[in-house]
Structure formats: C-alpha cells, structure tokens
Amino acid sequence: MCPPADQPISATNGGEEMVPIINDGPHISSSTNGQINKINENTSQQPPAVKSHKGLYGRASDFLSNTSNWSIIESTLREGEQFANAFFTLETKIKIAKMLDEFGVEYIELTSPAASPESRAHCEAICKLGLKKTKILTHIRCHMDDARLAVETGVDGVDVVIGTSSFLREHSHGKDMTWITKTAIEVIEFVKSKGIEIRFSSEDSFRSELVDLLSIYRTVDKIHVNRVGVADTVGCADPRQVYDLVRTLRGVVSCDIECHFHNDTGCSIANAYAALEAGATHIDTSILGIGERNGITPLGGLIARMMVADPDYVKGKYKLSMLRELENVVAEAVEISVPFNNYITGFCAFTHKAGIHAKAILANPSTYEILNPADFGMTRYVSIGHRLTGWNAVKSRVEQLNLNLTDDQVKDATAKIKELADVRTQSMEDVDMILRIYHTGIQTGDLKVGQSAVLDRLLEKHMPSREGSPNGSANGNKRARIEGATA
C-alpha cells in the first residue's frame, strides 16, 4: 500500500528514519509555530518548479502537439483484467469505476461482453451506474456478432480492434487486408447507426506494413470513425518510432488518434508522451500499469509525465489526491504491493537521504523535486538516521525537539550520528536520544564541542543498549513528523 499523507509511516529498509515535512506549496516557505527557523526569506516569491510545457524546463512544442489537450481511456477494467493475478468481482469493478469517475478520467474501457455471460452482465451493470463525467466503452473484435452484443449493453462507445501485422494475420485470425477492410466498414457503419462512438484500431501496429496501416486508417476515417487506434501490442516501439508513425498518421486522418502502449521494454510512458507530441489525442492507461504480460502505460506514470508538461492543465482536469487510493484499491484487488519506486505514490517517491539533497530540499524543494507531493496529497520525507546524513537535516530535527544548539554543536552531534550509523542505521528514537543527551551535556557543562570520548561515555550511561542489536528495534522503523514545517 502507499503511505498516507497525514500519518507517520513505517520504513521498510532496515530501520532507516525519515522525517516527514508538511508542505502546502511547491517550495518551502517560512516555518510556523516557531519550531523551524525561517530558511529563506524569499522562498514564497519563487516561481513553481514547472510553469508549463513551454516553461522553465520544457521546450516549445510544434503546432501538432497535444501535450496540453489530451484524454485518458482508462483500461483497468479491460486490459487490467488480463493481468495474471486479476479477478474483479462486480462489486470491485463498480467501486473502481466510481472512483475513476470521481478522479475525472474521460473514458473507462470494459471487457468485451462477448468474453463471457458474466462479462456482459458486468458491462450492463456499470453502464447503469450513471457516472457523472466518464463515458463507458467496451473493447471488441472486429466482428458483427461482437458488435451486436456490445451495442445492446448500453455503452457510450465501442472500441473495435483487429490484428494487421503479418504475424497476426497468419497465426491469429488468418484474414487478409481486403477482408479486414471490408469487415471494418461493416462493423463501423453498424455501430454508428446506433448513435454511439466508434474507434477502429489495428493490433500490433508497429510490426504492420505502413502502407496497410495508412490505407485502412484512411478508409475508416472517410466513414467518420471517432478515433483510430495505434497499438504497440508487444511493447517493441521506441519514442522515435512512435512519433514518426503518429505524425505520419496525423497527416492522413482528420479524426482523433488513440494510442495503446505495452511496457515489455519499458517505454510505455515515454511512448505515450511522444505520441501526444506528434498529435495523438487519447492515451490508454491502467492503474499501476496492470495488464497482459508487463502491462501498459500506468495511469500514475502518465500523470507524472504530463504534470511536467503542463501542470495547470492536469490539475484542472483530474482529482490527483485520489491517485494513491485508486492504486491501493487495485493493488489489494490483485494481491500485489505498490512498488517502492512507483510514480508519485511509491514509498521512496519523495524521500530524500543524501546530505546535500536534504540541505537543498529544506531550502527549496524544487532543487531535487520536479513534482510537488502536495499536489497529490503526499508528503516529502528527509531521512536522517544514516551515515549519509547532513547537519542541516539534523538541525531541523533539533529545532523540532526545541533544543538550543549552535550550528557548531549540531555539526558535532551530526558527526556522532554518522559515526554510529556506520555500525548500524539509527532509529528515530536513537537519533532523538543522542540529540537530547548531547544537549543536556552542553547545558550542564559536562560536554564541549569536539569531546567525542566524553559523549561516548554519556551515551553509554544513558543508552546502555545502543550497542549490539538496534536500540528499540521493534519501534525503529518509525517516521517522526516535523510539526509546523512547511515545504
């Protein structure tokens, strides 16, 4: 599961301590409640990390680019059902569909009603939910029998697909391009006659002959499909190939262009972005990227990428604070954990450890963050109980504990923490005890800066169990919140 934004959460990396930092803006501002000193007088006037796709870190896009005008076709309830562990009950599907509607996706794609009687019943039930924002699609083979079933379920649109590569024409359905074109026209005209949306997609597009693709896309565009689809069915495409194909296609058809990217070779997010730059309008996603084999473009990963391109556009369309909950629900349903390095919501997504990083993050988070965790209801953390810690991070903890130490004293205490952390990672309880013992020693005059041996004796006296097994190991994996700190 993903860590909640409003509660301390447990570390899973051997007791390493993280200090959460509450944030309410993209950059750190003056601290409140007198607990954290003002770090930078001008931080509240600093620009956001990313202005737009033409802003600080972006480049001007060409006239075809749709990086600020795109839609999501969310396929967790279709592609996601093909994930190895997936078995969605109707109750689970309804819950996910309602959450996706609240999140704000433009379309939800459902498994074909021709797949099984239960799939048809589920499709009909979800169509009757009366979702507020989201249209319901179903994904079918290019076959009239499937089309007849689909239009009877009450869906808002039908996604038609058929393999066009030589591999699939020979080993899957065994049809030639003449048959494919004729059948596509028949199915499209039938669905259109029912007054609902229709998309025609090739399958295995990037291993299909370009002349075949452009010919059939031009044909279906002339009979006014709403969208044509490009599918990297085996995940073989790279961003340059995607850009070239979509850009070429954009010059051939006037309808919208939908893209579906599998992640077998790790390019699904980059490919989705390249497609939008080339003029695509719709991207297929699934929550956590679940799907056939390694799945497809993950919803969270696409959102992360597009937030850099145009954050205002993304924040204006989608309820981003729901992303963590959506992923937790799906992860539980398919019995997996949210990866530690998951986009936005992963355990380590906004965790900072190295001393140089921690110092900069405390001064201005945009130094080492391209995304603002507050936009997603998340919290950033600074890890301090380890050998890489820096004195600025320790100073923040000192101030949280209301201890009166000079910078030289904080640096001295930090040196001891690093020394002990060379033996084992220090829990937050360990760090707090070291700092309190150090502070007491300074206040009583028993300790001065640089007296490492004296500090060792004080620690041995007041922390007799600090050697050997980790002190307080049962509670060592806790995170402590820096109250009142803003980031």
PDB file of C-alpha atoms in Angstrom, residues 184 187 194 201 415 463:
ATOM      1  CA  ALA A 184     -14.196  -2.996 -40.533  1.00  0.00           C
ATOM      2  CA  VAL A 187     -18.886  -3.096 -38.163  1.00  0.00           C
ATOM      3  CA  LYS A 194     -26.822   3.152 -33.101  1.00  0.00           C
ATOM      4  CA  SER A 201      -7.687   0.146 -34.082  1.00  0.00           C
ATOM      5  CA  ALA A 415      29.328  13.616  13.341  1.00  0.00           C
ATOM      6  CA  MET A 463      21.772   4.447  26.225  1.00  0.00           C
TER       7      MET A 463
END
